[in-house]
Coordinates of C-alpha atoms in Angstrom, one line a residue:
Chain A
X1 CA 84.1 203.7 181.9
X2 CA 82.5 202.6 178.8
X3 CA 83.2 199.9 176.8
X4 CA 82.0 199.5 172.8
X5 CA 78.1 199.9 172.4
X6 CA 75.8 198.4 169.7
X7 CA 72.6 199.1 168.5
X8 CA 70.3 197.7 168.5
X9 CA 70.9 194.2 170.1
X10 CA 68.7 192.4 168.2
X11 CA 67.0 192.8 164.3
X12 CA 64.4 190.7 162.8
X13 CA 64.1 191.5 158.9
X14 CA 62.9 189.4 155.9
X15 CA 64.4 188.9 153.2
X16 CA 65.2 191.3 150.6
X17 CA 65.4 194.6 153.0
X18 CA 68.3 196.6 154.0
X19 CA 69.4 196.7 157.4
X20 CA 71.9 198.6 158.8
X21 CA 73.9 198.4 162.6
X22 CA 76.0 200.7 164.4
X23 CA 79.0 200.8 166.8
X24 CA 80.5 203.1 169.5
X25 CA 83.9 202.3 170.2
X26 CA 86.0 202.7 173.3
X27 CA 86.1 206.9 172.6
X28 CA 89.8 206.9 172.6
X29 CA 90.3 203.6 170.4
X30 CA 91.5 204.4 166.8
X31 CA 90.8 201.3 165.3
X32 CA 87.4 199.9 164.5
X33 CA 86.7 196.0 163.9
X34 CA 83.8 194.3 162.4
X35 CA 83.7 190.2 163.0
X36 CA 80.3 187.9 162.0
X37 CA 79.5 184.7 164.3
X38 CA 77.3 181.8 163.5
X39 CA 75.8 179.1 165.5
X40 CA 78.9 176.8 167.1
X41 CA 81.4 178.8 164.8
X42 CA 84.2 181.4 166.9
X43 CA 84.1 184.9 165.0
X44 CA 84.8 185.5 161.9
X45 CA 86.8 188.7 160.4
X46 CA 85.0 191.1 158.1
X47 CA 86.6 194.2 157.5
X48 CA 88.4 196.9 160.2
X49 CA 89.1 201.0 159.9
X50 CA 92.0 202.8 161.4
X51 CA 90.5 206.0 162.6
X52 CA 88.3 206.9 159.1
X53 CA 89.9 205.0 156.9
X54 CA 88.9 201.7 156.0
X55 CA 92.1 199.1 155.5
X56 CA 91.1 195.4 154.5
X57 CA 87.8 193.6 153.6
X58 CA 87.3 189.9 154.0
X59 CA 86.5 187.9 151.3
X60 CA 82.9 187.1 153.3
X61 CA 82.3 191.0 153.1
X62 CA 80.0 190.4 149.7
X63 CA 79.1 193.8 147.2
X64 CA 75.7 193.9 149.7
X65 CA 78.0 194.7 152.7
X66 CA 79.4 198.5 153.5
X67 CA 80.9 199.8 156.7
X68 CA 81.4 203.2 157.4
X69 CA 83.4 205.1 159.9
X70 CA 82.9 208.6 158.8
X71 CA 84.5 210.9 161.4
X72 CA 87.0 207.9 162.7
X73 CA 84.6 207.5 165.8
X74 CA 81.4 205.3 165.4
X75 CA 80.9 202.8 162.8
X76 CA 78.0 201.7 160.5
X77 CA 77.3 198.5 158.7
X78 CA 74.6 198.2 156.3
X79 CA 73.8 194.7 154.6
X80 CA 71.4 195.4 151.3
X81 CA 68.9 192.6 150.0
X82 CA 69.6 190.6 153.5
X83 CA 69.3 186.8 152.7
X84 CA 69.1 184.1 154.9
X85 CA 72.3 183.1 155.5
X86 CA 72.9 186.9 156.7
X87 CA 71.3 185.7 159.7
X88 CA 74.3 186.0 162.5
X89 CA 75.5 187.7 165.0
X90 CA 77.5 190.7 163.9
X91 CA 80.4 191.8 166.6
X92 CA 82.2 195.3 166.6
X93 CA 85.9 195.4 168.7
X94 CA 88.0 198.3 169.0
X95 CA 91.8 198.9 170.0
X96 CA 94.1 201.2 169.7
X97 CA 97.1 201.0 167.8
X98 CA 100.3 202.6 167.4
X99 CA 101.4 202.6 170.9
X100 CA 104.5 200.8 172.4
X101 CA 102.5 198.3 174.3
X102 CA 100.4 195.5 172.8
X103 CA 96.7 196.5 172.2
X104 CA 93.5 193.9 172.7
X105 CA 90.7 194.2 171.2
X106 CA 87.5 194.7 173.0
X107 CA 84.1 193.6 171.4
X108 CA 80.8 195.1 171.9
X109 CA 77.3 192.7 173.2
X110 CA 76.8 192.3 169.2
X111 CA 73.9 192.6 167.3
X112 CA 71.9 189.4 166.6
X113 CA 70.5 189.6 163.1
X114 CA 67.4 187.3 162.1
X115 CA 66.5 186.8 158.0
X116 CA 62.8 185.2 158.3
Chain B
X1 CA 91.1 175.6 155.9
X2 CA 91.1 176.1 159.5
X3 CA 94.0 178.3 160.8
X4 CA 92.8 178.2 164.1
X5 CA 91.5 174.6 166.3
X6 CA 90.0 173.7 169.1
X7 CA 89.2 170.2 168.9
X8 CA 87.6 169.6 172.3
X9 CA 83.6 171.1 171.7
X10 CA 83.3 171.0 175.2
X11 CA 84.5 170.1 178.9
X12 CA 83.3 169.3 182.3
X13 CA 85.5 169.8 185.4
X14 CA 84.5 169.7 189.5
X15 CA 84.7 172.9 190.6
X16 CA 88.3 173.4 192.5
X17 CA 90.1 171.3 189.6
X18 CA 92.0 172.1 187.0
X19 CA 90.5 173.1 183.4
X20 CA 93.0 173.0 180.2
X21 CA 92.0 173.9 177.2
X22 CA 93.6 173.9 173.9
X23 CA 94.2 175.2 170.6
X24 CA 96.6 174.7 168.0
X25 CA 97.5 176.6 165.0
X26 CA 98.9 175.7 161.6
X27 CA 100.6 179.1 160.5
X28 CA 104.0 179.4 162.1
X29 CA 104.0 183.3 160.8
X30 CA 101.4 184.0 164.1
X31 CA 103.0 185.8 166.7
X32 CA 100.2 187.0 169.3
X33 CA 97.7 184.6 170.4
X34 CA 94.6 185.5 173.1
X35 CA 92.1 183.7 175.0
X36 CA 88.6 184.8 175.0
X37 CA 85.5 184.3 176.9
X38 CA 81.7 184.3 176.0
X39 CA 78.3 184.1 177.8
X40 CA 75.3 183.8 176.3
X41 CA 74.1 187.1 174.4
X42 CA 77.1 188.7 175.4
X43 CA 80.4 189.8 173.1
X44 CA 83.4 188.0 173.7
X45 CA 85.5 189.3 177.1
X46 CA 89.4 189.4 177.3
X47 CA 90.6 187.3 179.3
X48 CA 94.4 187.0 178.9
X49 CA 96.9 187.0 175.8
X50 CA 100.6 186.0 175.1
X51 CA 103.0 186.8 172.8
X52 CA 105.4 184.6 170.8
X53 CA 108.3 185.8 172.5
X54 CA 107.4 184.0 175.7
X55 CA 106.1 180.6 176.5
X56 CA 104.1 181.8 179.5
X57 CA 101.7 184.4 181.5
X58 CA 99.7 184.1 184.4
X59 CA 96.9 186.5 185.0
X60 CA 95.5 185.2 188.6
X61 CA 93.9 181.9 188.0
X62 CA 94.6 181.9 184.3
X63 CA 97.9 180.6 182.7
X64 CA 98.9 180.4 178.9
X65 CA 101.0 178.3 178.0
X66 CA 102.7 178.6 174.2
X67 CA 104.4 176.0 172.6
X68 CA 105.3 177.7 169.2
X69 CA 107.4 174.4 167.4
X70 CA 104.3 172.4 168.1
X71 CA 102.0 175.6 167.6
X72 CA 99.7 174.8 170.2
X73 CA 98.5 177.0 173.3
X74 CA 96.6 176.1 176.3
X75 CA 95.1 177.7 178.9
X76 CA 94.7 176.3 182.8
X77 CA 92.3 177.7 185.2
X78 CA 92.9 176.7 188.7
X79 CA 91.0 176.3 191.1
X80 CA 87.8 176.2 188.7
X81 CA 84.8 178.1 189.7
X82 CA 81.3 177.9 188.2
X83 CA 81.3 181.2 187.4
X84 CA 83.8 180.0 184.8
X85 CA 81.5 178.1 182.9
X86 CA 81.2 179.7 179.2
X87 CA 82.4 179.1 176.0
X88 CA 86.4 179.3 175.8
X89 CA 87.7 180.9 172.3
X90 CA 91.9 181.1 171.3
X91 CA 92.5 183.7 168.9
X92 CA 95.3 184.5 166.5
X93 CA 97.3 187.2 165.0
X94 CA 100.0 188.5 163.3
X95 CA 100.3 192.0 165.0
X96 CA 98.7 192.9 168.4
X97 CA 96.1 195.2 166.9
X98 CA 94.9 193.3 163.8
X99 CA 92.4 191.2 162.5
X100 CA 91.7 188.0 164.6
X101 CA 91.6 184.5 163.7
X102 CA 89.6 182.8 166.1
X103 CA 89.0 178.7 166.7
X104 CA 85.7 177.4 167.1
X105 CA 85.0 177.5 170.6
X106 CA 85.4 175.2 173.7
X107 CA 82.1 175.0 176.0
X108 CA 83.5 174.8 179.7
X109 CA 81.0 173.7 182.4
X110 CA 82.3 173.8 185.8
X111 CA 80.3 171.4 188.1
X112 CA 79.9 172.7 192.0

């Protein structure tokens, strides 16, 4: 059994490069979730696909954000001229939907991004 | 504005107590609410939901308890364990399966 996957765990960048993360989801789980944590703050909601397509973006996903979820299975997210306050811990979840029963998302170890 | 809070930063609890935790909510239109739990460098783990239907579930040593015309939820743990010490976060939603509104946290230390 396994869960969602991220990679890598942890990035150390400086400013001004691109950066880019990526997500396995639960292999049967048709909907994808990015969410962003900070220090002492619960997670917050960026943006989430249903299979390949992708259906809302937060207002916190800026023009330097894009995700990707090209063939409806694993996801990317690239941040362009990272600043600082990119620094965070990004968190993929996947569910399914559609089914007659409630679904929960599950969320992957995260990816800890540092902006020096 | 926060949709979602948890007003209590943290709690300490002798093991074999209760814990209760809370969270209240300010949108009324929320109909699926969820408790999470996190460790240290880890994601956050599912630990058990509710839906606005009911004002109760039990999962083992876990209730959630809803009380939609005050919006608040709580969640008991009895007996507490240290195992359980982490930080608690109550989610929101208005569909099973979409975006999450989560509160800030509550860090639970259970004392042996």
């Amino acid at each position: 059994d396994t869960g969602v996957s991220q990679d890598p765990r942890h990035k150390i960048t400086k400013r001004g490069q691109n950066v880019t993360f990526r997500c396995d989801p639960i292999s049967e789980h048709n909907r994808l979730y990015w969410y962003r944590q900070t220090l002492g703050q619960g997670p917050e909601f960026l943006t989430y696909f249903q299979n390949e397509a992708q259906l809302e973006k937060s207002r916190l996903l800026s023009d330097r954000f894009s995700a990707e979820r090209p063939k409806g299975s694993f996801s990317t997210l690239e941040i362009q001229r990272t600043e600082q306050g990119d620094s965070a811990m990004y968190l993929c979840a996947s569910s399914t939907w559609g089914l007659a029963t409630s679904d929960t998302q599950y969320f992957g170890p995260g990816t800890r991004l540092t902006v020096l | 504005d926060q949709q979602v809070k948890q007003n209590s930063p943290s709690l300490s609890v002798q093991e074999g107590r209760i814990s209760i935790l809370n969270c209240d909510y300010t949108n009324s239109m929320f109909d699926y609410f969820l408790w999470y739990k996190k460790y240290p460098a880890e994601g956050p783990t599912f630990l058990i939901s509710i839906s606005s239907i009911k004002d109760k579930n039990e999962d083992g040593r876990f209730t959630v308890f809803l009380n939609k015309s005050a919006k608040h939820l709580s969640l008991h743990i009895v007996p507490s364990q240290p195992g359980d010490s982490a930080v608690y976060f109550c989610a929101v939603t208005m569909d099973s399966s979409y975006k999450l509104i989560f509160g800030s946290g509550t860090r639970l230390l259970v004392r042996p």
